[in-house]
PDB file of C-alpha atoms and ligand atoms in Angstrom:
ATOM      1  CA  UNK A   1    -110.470  21.723 -26.112  1.00  0.00           C
ATOM      2  CA  UNK A   2    -111.038  18.154 -25.549  1.00  0.00           C
ATOM      3  CA  UNK A   3    -108.262  16.055 -23.964  1.00  0.00           C
ATOM      4  CA  UNK A   4    -106.515  13.725 -26.461  1.00  0.00           C
ATOM      5  CA  UNK A   5    -107.086  10.355 -25.759  1.00  0.00           C
ATOM      6  CA  UNK A   6    -103.859   8.464 -24.855  1.00  0.00           C
ATOM      7  CA  UNK A   7    -102.602   4.772 -24.700  1.00  0.00           C
ATOM      8  CA  UNK A   8     -99.301   3.912 -23.118  1.00  0.00           C
ATOM      9  CA  UNK A   9     -97.396   0.914 -24.165  1.00  0.00           C
ATOM     10  CA  UNK A  10     -94.957  -0.713 -21.681  1.00  0.00           C
ATOM     11  CA  UNK A  11     -92.922  -4.018 -21.259  1.00  0.00           C
ATOM     12  CA  UNK A  12     -91.629  -3.466 -17.679  1.00  0.00           C
ATOM     13  CA  UNK A  13     -91.460  -1.224 -14.534  1.00  0.00           C
ATOM     14  CA  UNK A  14     -93.372   1.724 -16.058  1.00  0.00           C
ATOM     15  CA  UNK A  15     -91.703   4.725 -14.373  1.00  0.00           C
ATOM     16  CA  UNK A  16     -92.070   6.943 -17.557  1.00  0.00           C
ATOM     17  CA  UNK A  17     -95.816   5.603 -17.772  1.00  0.00           C
ATOM     18  CA  UNK A  18     -96.166   6.850 -14.307  1.00  0.00           C
ATOM     19  CA  UNK A  19     -94.731  10.118 -14.918  1.00  0.00           C
ATOM     20  CA  UNK A  20     -97.355  10.412 -17.591  1.00  0.00           C
ATOM     21  CA  UNK A  21    -100.317   9.505 -15.578  1.00  0.00           C
ATOM     22  CA  UNK A  22     -99.231  11.891 -12.790  1.00  0.00           C
ATOM     23  CA  UNK A  23     -98.893  14.748 -15.255  1.00  0.00           C
ATOM     24  CA  UNK A  24    -102.251  14.038 -17.160  1.00  0.00           C
ATOM     25  CA  UNK A  25    -103.914  14.055 -13.442  1.00  0.00           C
ATOM     26  CA  UNK A  26    -103.868  17.657 -13.703  1.00  0.00           C
ATOM     27  CA  UNK A  27    -107.057  19.529 -14.737  1.00  0.00           C
ATOM     28  CA  UNK A  28    -105.091  21.682 -17.321  1.00  0.00           C
ATOM     29  CA  UNK A  29    -103.249  18.990 -19.023  1.00  0.00           C
ATOM     30  CA  UNK A  30    -104.440  18.462 -22.648  1.00  0.00           C
ATOM     31  CA  UNK A  31    -104.160  14.772 -22.550  1.00  0.00           C
ATOM     32  CA  UNK A  32    -105.840  11.885 -20.633  1.00  0.00           C
ATOM     33  CA  UNK A  33    -104.459   8.448 -20.078  1.00  0.00           C
ATOM     34  CA  UNK A  34    -107.415   6.049 -21.278  1.00  0.00           C
ATOM     35  CA  UNK A  35    -105.253   2.927 -21.256  1.00  0.00           C
ATOM     36  CA  UNK A  36    -102.115   1.183 -20.579  1.00  0.00           C
ATOM     37  CA  UNK A  37    -101.057  -1.902 -22.747  1.00  0.00           C
ATOM     38  CA  UNK A  38     -98.338  -4.372 -21.938  1.00  0.00           C
ATOM     39  CA  UNK A  39     -97.151  -7.169 -24.190  1.00  0.00           C
ATOM     40  CA  UNK A  40     -95.562  -8.895 -20.937  1.00  0.00           C
ATOM     41  CA  UNK A  41     -98.312 -10.249 -18.433  1.00  0.00           C
ATOM     42  CA  UNK A  42     -95.634  -9.897 -15.523  1.00  0.00           C
ATOM     43  CA  UNK A  43     -94.825  -6.174 -16.401  1.00  0.00           C
ATOM     44  CA  UNK A  44     -94.840  -4.411 -13.122  1.00  0.00           C
ATOM     45  CA  UNK A  45     -96.169  -1.429 -14.591  1.00  0.00           C
ATOM     46  CA  UNK A  46     -99.559  -3.109 -15.041  1.00  0.00           C
ATOM     47  CA  UNK A  47     -99.957  -2.963 -11.133  1.00  0.00           C
ATOM     48  CA  UNK A  48     -98.994   0.607 -10.944  1.00  0.00           C
ATOM     49  CA  UNK A  49    -101.531   1.585 -13.603  1.00  0.00           C
ATOM     50  CA  UNK A  50    -104.297  -0.238 -11.952  1.00  0.00           C
ATOM     51  CA  UNK A  51    -103.529   1.376  -8.601  1.00  0.00           C
ATOM     52  CA  UNK A  52    -103.951   4.798 -10.468  1.00  0.00           C
ATOM     53  CA  UNK A  53    -107.255   3.837 -11.659  1.00  0.00           C
ATOM     54  CA  UNK A  54    -106.463   3.185 -15.408  1.00  0.00           C
ATOM     55  CA  UNK A  55    -107.682   0.399 -17.537  1.00  0.00           C
ATOM     56  CA  UNK A  56    -104.959  -2.012 -18.686  1.00  0.00           C
ATOM     57  CA  UNK A  57    -104.918  -4.779 -21.037  1.00  0.00           C
ATOM     58  CA  UNK A  58    -102.182  -7.324 -21.928  1.00  0.00           C
ATOM     59  CA  UNK A  59    -101.461  -8.332 -25.525  1.00  0.00           C
ATOM     60  CA  UNK A  60     -99.027 -11.084 -24.924  1.00  0.00           C
ATOM     61  CA  UNK A  61     -96.667 -11.514 -27.972  1.00  0.00           C
ATOM     62  CA  UNK A  62     -95.795 -14.948 -26.943  1.00  0.00           C
ATOM     63  CA  UNK A  63     -99.349 -15.955 -27.892  1.00  0.00           C
ATOM     64  CA  UNK A  64     -99.132 -15.109 -31.371  1.00  0.00           C
ATOM     65  CA  UNK A  65     -96.186 -17.644 -31.802  1.00  0.00           C
ATOM     66  CA  UNK A  66     -93.966 -15.440 -34.017  1.00  0.00           C
ATOM     67  CA  UNK A  67     -96.729 -14.009 -35.925  1.00  0.00           C
ATOM     68  CA  UNK A  68     -95.840 -10.296 -35.884  1.00  0.00           C
ATOM     69  CA  UNK A  69     -98.726  -9.181 -37.850  1.00  0.00           C
ATOM     70  CA  UNK A  70    -101.306 -11.083 -35.837  1.00  0.00           C
ATOM     71  CA  UNK A  71     -99.794  -9.616 -32.655  1.00  0.00           C
ATOM     72  CA  UNK A  72    -100.168  -5.864 -34.091  1.00  0.00           C
ATOM     73  CA  UNK A  73    -103.696  -6.453 -35.359  1.00  0.00           C
ATOM     74  CA  UNK A  74    -104.660  -7.478 -31.905  1.00  0.00           C
ATOM     75  CA  UNK A  75    -102.902  -4.254 -30.518  1.00  0.00           C
ATOM     76  CA  UNK A  76    -104.303  -2.028 -33.087  1.00  0.00           C
ATOM     77  CA  UNK A  77    -107.821  -3.479 -32.464  1.00  0.00           C
ATOM     78  CA  UNK A  78    -107.628  -2.489 -28.776  1.00  0.00           C
ATOM     79  CA  UNK A  79    -106.378   0.868 -29.320  1.00  0.00           C
ATOM     80  CA  UNK A  80    -109.156   1.634 -31.903  1.00  0.00           C
ATOM     81  CA  UNK A  81    -111.718   0.082 -29.593  1.00  0.00           C
ATOM     82  CA  UNK A  82    -110.736   2.400 -26.972  1.00  0.00           C
ATOM     83  CA  UNK A  83    -110.771   5.444 -29.237  1.00  0.00           C
ATOM     84  CA  UNK A  84    -107.050   6.317 -28.759  1.00  0.00           C
ATOM     85  CA  UNK A  85    -105.792   9.250 -30.603  1.00  0.00           C
ATOM     86  CA  UNK A  86    -102.187   9.228 -29.531  1.00  0.00           C
ATOM     87  CA  UNK A  87     -99.683   6.253 -28.539  1.00  0.00           C
ATOM     88  CA  UNK A  88     -96.898   6.583 -26.213  1.00  0.00           C
ATOM     89  CA  UNK A  89     -94.311   3.992 -26.001  1.00  0.00           C
ATOM     90  CA  UNK A  90     -92.624   3.836 -22.647  1.00  0.00           C
ATOM     91  CA  UNK A  91     -89.839   1.049 -22.175  1.00  0.00           C
ATOM     92  CA  UNK A  92     -91.956  -1.043 -24.959  1.00  0.00           C
ATOM     93  CA  UNK A  93     -89.742  -3.456 -26.116  1.00  0.00           C
ATOM     94  CA  UNK A  94     -91.174  -5.012 -29.319  1.00  0.00           C
ATOM     95  CA  UNK A  95     -90.008  -3.797 -32.687  1.00  0.00           C
ATOM     96  CA  UNK A  96     -93.170  -2.503 -34.520  1.00  0.00           C
ATOM     97  CA  UNK A  97     -93.408  -3.094 -38.283  1.00  0.00           C
ATOM     98  CA  UNK A  98     -93.793  -0.324 -40.950  1.00  0.00           C
ATOM     99  CA  UNK A  99     -97.458  -1.427 -41.320  1.00  0.00           C
ATOM    100  CA  UNK A 100     -98.413  -0.593 -37.473  1.00  0.00           C
ATOM    101  CA  UNK A 101     -95.853   2.417 -37.552  1.00  0.00           C
ATOM    102  CA  UNK A 102     -97.538   3.880 -40.618  1.00  0.00           C
ATOM    103  CA  UNK A 103    -100.948   3.289 -39.249  1.00  0.00           C
ATOM    104  CA  UNK A 104    -100.163   5.372 -36.262  1.00  0.00           C
ATOM    105  CA  UNK A 105     -97.683   7.958 -38.120  1.00  0.00           C
ATOM    106  CA  UNK A 106     -97.441  11.249 -36.567  1.00  0.00           C
ATOM    107  CA  UNK A 107     -99.738  10.149 -33.398  1.00  0.00           C
ATOM    108  CA  UNK A 108     -97.063   7.827 -31.698  1.00  0.00           C
ATOM    109  CA  UNK A 109     -94.154   8.831 -29.591  1.00  0.00           C
ATOM    110  CA  UNK A 110     -91.071   7.069 -28.152  1.00  0.00           C
ATOM    111  CA  UNK A 111     -88.808   8.203 -25.271  1.00  0.00           C
ATOM    112  CA  UNK A 112     -85.223   7.034 -25.838  1.00  0.00           C
ATOM    113  CA  UNK A 113     -82.406   7.369 -23.372  1.00  0.00           C
ATOM    114  CA  UNK A 114     -79.879   8.980 -25.348  1.00  0.00           C
ATOM    115  CA  UNK A 115     -79.589  12.254 -26.913  1.00  0.00           C
ATOM    116  CA  UNK A 116     -80.262  11.114 -30.370  1.00  0.00           C
ATOM    117  CA  UNK A 117     -79.045  10.485 -32.921  1.00  0.00           C
ATOM    118  CA  UNK A 118     -76.389   9.585 -30.726  1.00  0.00           C
ATOM    119  CA  UNK A 119     -76.482   5.794 -29.271  1.00  0.00           C
ATOM    120  CA  UNK A 120     -79.627   4.392 -31.120  1.00  0.00           C
ATOM    121  CA  UNK A 121     -80.516   0.828 -29.789  1.00  0.00           C
ATOM    122  CA  UNK A 122     -79.721  -0.692 -26.607  1.00  0.00           C
ATOM    123  CA  UNK A 123     -77.200  -0.116 -23.604  1.00  0.00           C
ATOM    124  CA  UNK A 124     -77.149   3.428 -24.386  1.00  0.00           C
ATOM    125  CA  UNK A 125     -75.592   4.353 -20.825  1.00  0.00           C
ATOM    126  CA  UNK A 126     -72.952   1.863 -20.913  1.00  0.00           C
ATOM    127  CA  UNK A 127     -71.922   3.277 -24.727  1.00  0.00           C
ATOM    128  CA  UNK A 128     -72.152   6.740 -23.417  1.00  0.00           C
ATOM    129  CA  UNK A 129     -69.580   6.058 -20.789  1.00  0.00           C
ATOM    130  CA  UNK A 130     -67.414   3.941 -23.262  1.00  0.00           C
ATOM    131  CA  UNK A 131     -67.690   6.971 -25.663  1.00  0.00           C
ATOM    132  CA  UNK A 132     -66.261   9.304 -22.656  1.00  0.00           C
ATOM    133  CA  UNK A 133     -69.258  11.999 -23.824  1.00  0.00           C
ATOM    134  CA  UNK A 134     -69.358  14.976 -21.390  1.00  0.00           C
ATOM    135  CA  UNK A 135     -73.137  14.912 -21.590  1.00  0.00           C
ATOM    136  CA  UNK A 136     -75.929  12.310 -22.140  1.00  0.00           C
ATOM    137  CA  UNK A 137     -79.760  12.569 -21.881  1.00  0.00           C
ATOM    138  CA  UNK A 138     -82.861  11.390 -23.372  1.00  0.00           C
ATOM    139  CA  UNK A 139     -85.149  12.344 -26.386  1.00  0.00           C
ATOM    140  CA  UNK A 140     -88.736  12.002 -27.373  1.00  0.00           C
ATOM    141  CA  UNK A 141     -89.588  11.409 -30.777  1.00  0.00           C
ATOM    142  CA  UNK A 142     -92.127  10.719 -33.165  1.00  0.00           C
ATOM    143  CA  UNK A 143     -91.899   6.848 -34.182  1.00  0.00           C
ATOM    144  CA  UNK A 144     -91.022   6.226 -37.683  1.00  0.00           C
ATOM    145  CA  UNK A 145     -90.359   2.596 -39.323  1.00  0.00           C
ATOM    146  CA  UNK A 146     -86.561   3.123 -38.663  1.00  0.00           C
ATOM    147  CA  UNK A 147     -85.838   2.348 -35.065  1.00  0.00           C
ATOM    148  CA  UNK A 148     -85.034   5.363 -32.885  1.00  0.00           C
ATOM    149  CA  UNK A 149     -85.345   7.851 -35.554  1.00  0.00           C
ATOM    150  CA  UNK A 150     -88.237  10.230 -36.394  1.00  0.00           C
ATOM    151  CA  UNK A 151     -88.757  13.869 -35.883  1.00  0.00           C
ATOM    152  CA  UNK A 152     -87.452  14.802 -32.398  1.00  0.00           C
ATOM    153  CA  UNK A 153     -90.195  16.358 -30.294  1.00  0.00           C
ATOM    154  CA  UNK A 154     -87.978  17.221 -27.061  1.00  0.00           C
ATOM    155  CA  UNK A 155     -84.615  16.641 -25.784  1.00  0.00           C
ATOM    156  CA  UNK A 156     -82.814  17.230 -22.431  1.00  0.00           C
ATOM    157  CA  UNK A 157     -79.393  16.616 -21.244  1.00  0.00           C
ATOM    158  CA  UNK A 158     -77.413  15.640 -18.059  1.00  0.00           C
ATOM    159  CA  UNK A 159     -73.622  16.284 -17.311  1.00  0.00           C
ATOM    160  CA  UNK A 160     -71.759  13.011 -17.137  1.00  0.00           C
ATOM    161  CA  UNK A 161     -69.562  12.630 -13.957  1.00  0.00           C
ATOM    162  CA  UNK A 162     -66.252  11.381 -13.227  1.00  0.00           C
ATOM    163  CA  UNK A 163     -66.705   8.243 -11.538  1.00  0.00           C
ATOM    164  CA  UNK A 164     -70.139   7.723 -12.925  1.00  0.00           C
ATOM    165  CA  UNK A 165     -71.090   3.908 -13.601  1.00  0.00           C
ATOM    166  CA  UNK A 166     -73.997   2.658 -15.868  1.00  0.00           C
ATOM    167  CA  UNK A 167     -76.544   2.841 -12.719  1.00  0.00           C
ATOM    168  CA  UNK A 168     -75.551   6.119 -11.725  1.00  0.00           C
ATOM    169  CA  UNK A 169     -75.885   7.666 -15.025  1.00  0.00           C
ATOM    170  CA  UNK A 170     -79.163   5.837 -15.705  1.00  0.00           C
ATOM    171  CA  UNK A 171     -80.612   7.272 -12.657  1.00  0.00           C
ATOM    172  CA  UNK A 172     -79.670  10.920 -13.554  1.00  0.00           C
ATOM    173  CA  UNK A 173     -81.029  10.377 -16.855  1.00  0.00           C
ATOM    174  CA  UNK A 174     -84.219   8.691 -15.752  1.00  0.00           C
ATOM    175  CA  UNK A 175     -85.006  11.899 -13.758  1.00  0.00           C
ATOM    176  CA  UNK A 176     -84.858  13.814 -16.784  1.00  0.00           C
ATOM    177  CA  UNK A 177     -87.144  11.422 -18.631  1.00  0.00           C
ATOM    178  CA  UNK A 178     -89.803  11.938 -16.179  1.00  0.00           C
ATOM    179  CA  UNK A 179     -89.700  15.676 -16.830  1.00  0.00           C
ATOM    180  CA  UNK A 180     -89.330  15.434 -20.502  1.00  0.00           C
ATOM    181  CA  UNK A 181     -92.152  12.829 -21.442  1.00  0.00           C
ATOM    182  CA  UNK A 182     -95.094  14.889 -19.974  1.00  0.00           C
ATOM    183  CA  UNK A 183     -93.726  17.982 -21.523  1.00  0.00           C
ATOM    184  CA  UNK A 184     -93.280  16.530 -25.094  1.00  0.00           C
ATOM    185  CA  UNK A 185     -96.799  14.870 -24.894  1.00  0.00           C
ATOM    186  CA  UNK A 186     -98.344  18.133 -23.664  1.00  0.00           C
ATOM    187  CA  UNK A 187     -96.806  19.743 -27.014  1.00  0.00           C
ATOM    188  CA  UNK A 188     -97.865  17.060 -29.066  1.00  0.00           C
ATOM    189  CA  UNK A 189    -101.346  16.945 -27.619  1.00  0.00           C
ATOM    190  CA  UNK A 190    -101.443  20.784 -28.095  1.00  0.00           C
ATOM    191  CA  UNK A 191    -100.713  20.497 -31.784  1.00  0.00           C
ATOM    192  CA  UNK A 192     -97.579  22.554 -31.200  1.00  0.00           C
ATOM    193  CA  UNK A 193     -95.105  19.914 -32.926  1.00  0.00           C
ATOM    194  CA  UNK A 194     -94.991  18.576 -36.483  1.00  0.00           C
ATOM    195  CA  UNK A 195     -94.318  14.861 -37.246  1.00  0.00           C
TER     196      UNK A 195
HETATM  197  C1  GRF B 201     -86.201   4.247 -20.066  1.00  0.00           C
HETATM  198  O1  GRF B 201     -85.128   4.385 -19.959  1.00  0.00           O
HETATM  199  C2  GRF B 201     -86.818   4.797 -21.377  1.00  0.00           C
HETATM  200  O2  GRF B 201     -85.980   5.642 -21.970  1.00  0.00           O
HETATM  201  C3  GRF B 201     -86.482   3.405 -22.445  1.00  0.00           C
HETATM  202  O3  GRF B 201     -86.506   2.267 -21.637  1.00  0.00           O
HETATM  203  C4  GRF B 201     -86.718   2.642 -20.145  1.00  0.00           C
HETATM  204  C5  GRF B 201     -88.150   2.284 -19.570  1.00  0.00           C
HETATM  205  O4  GRF B 201     -88.066   2.671 -18.019  1.00  0.00           O
HETATM  206  N1  GRF B 201     -87.232   3.133 -23.485  1.00  0.00           N
HETATM  207  P1  GRF B 201     -89.537   2.658 -17.763  1.00  0.00           P
HETATM  208  O5  GRF B 201     -90.295   1.347 -17.887  1.00  0.00           O
HETATM  209  O6  GRF B 201     -90.035   3.827 -18.093  1.00  0.00           O
HETATM  210  O7  GRF B 201     -89.276   2.821 -16.117  1.00  0.00           O
END
């Protein structure tokens, strides 16, 4: 079967992006990363992607002067021009409108650093520590208009240790993320999930 054409959307360092690129380099992986898009020209992940030989594009949201629709139309045009079939959000820090989300419904994934539906939104590690949960983790889910909601594709957890601070917990969860996202994308690309 033909490999699914995947674009990864980033805003920052791109460690999950790198994990996906590395997984997709395997011959038997059902998806290929054809494009990395950043809304920030300075995102460190862009260099990493180029280093791996992946095409990169910047769609700088600040150039659209607050016109979210125009930004998203530009983004959508780039994805379509590259025959993208699946989109992976990986540390992409822009909220997407219902228009865009509906357009990519069932074909767009996000990774969130908590065991959803717990701790939607930002600062998940700090909030998990404050709530004194015994386990914390990461979730890959299909994107729906509501933020950090949508059908869950895969989840994995880690123990929260006594003495953990935000940074130590974040690092433990990030290791999980790097295994989880490639596994989840594989399942979606192979059609083993339902949006
Ligand atoms: C990750 O923790 C991811 O779960 C969240 O943003 C962070 C992105 O990190 N959505 P990176 O850019 O993939 O290194």
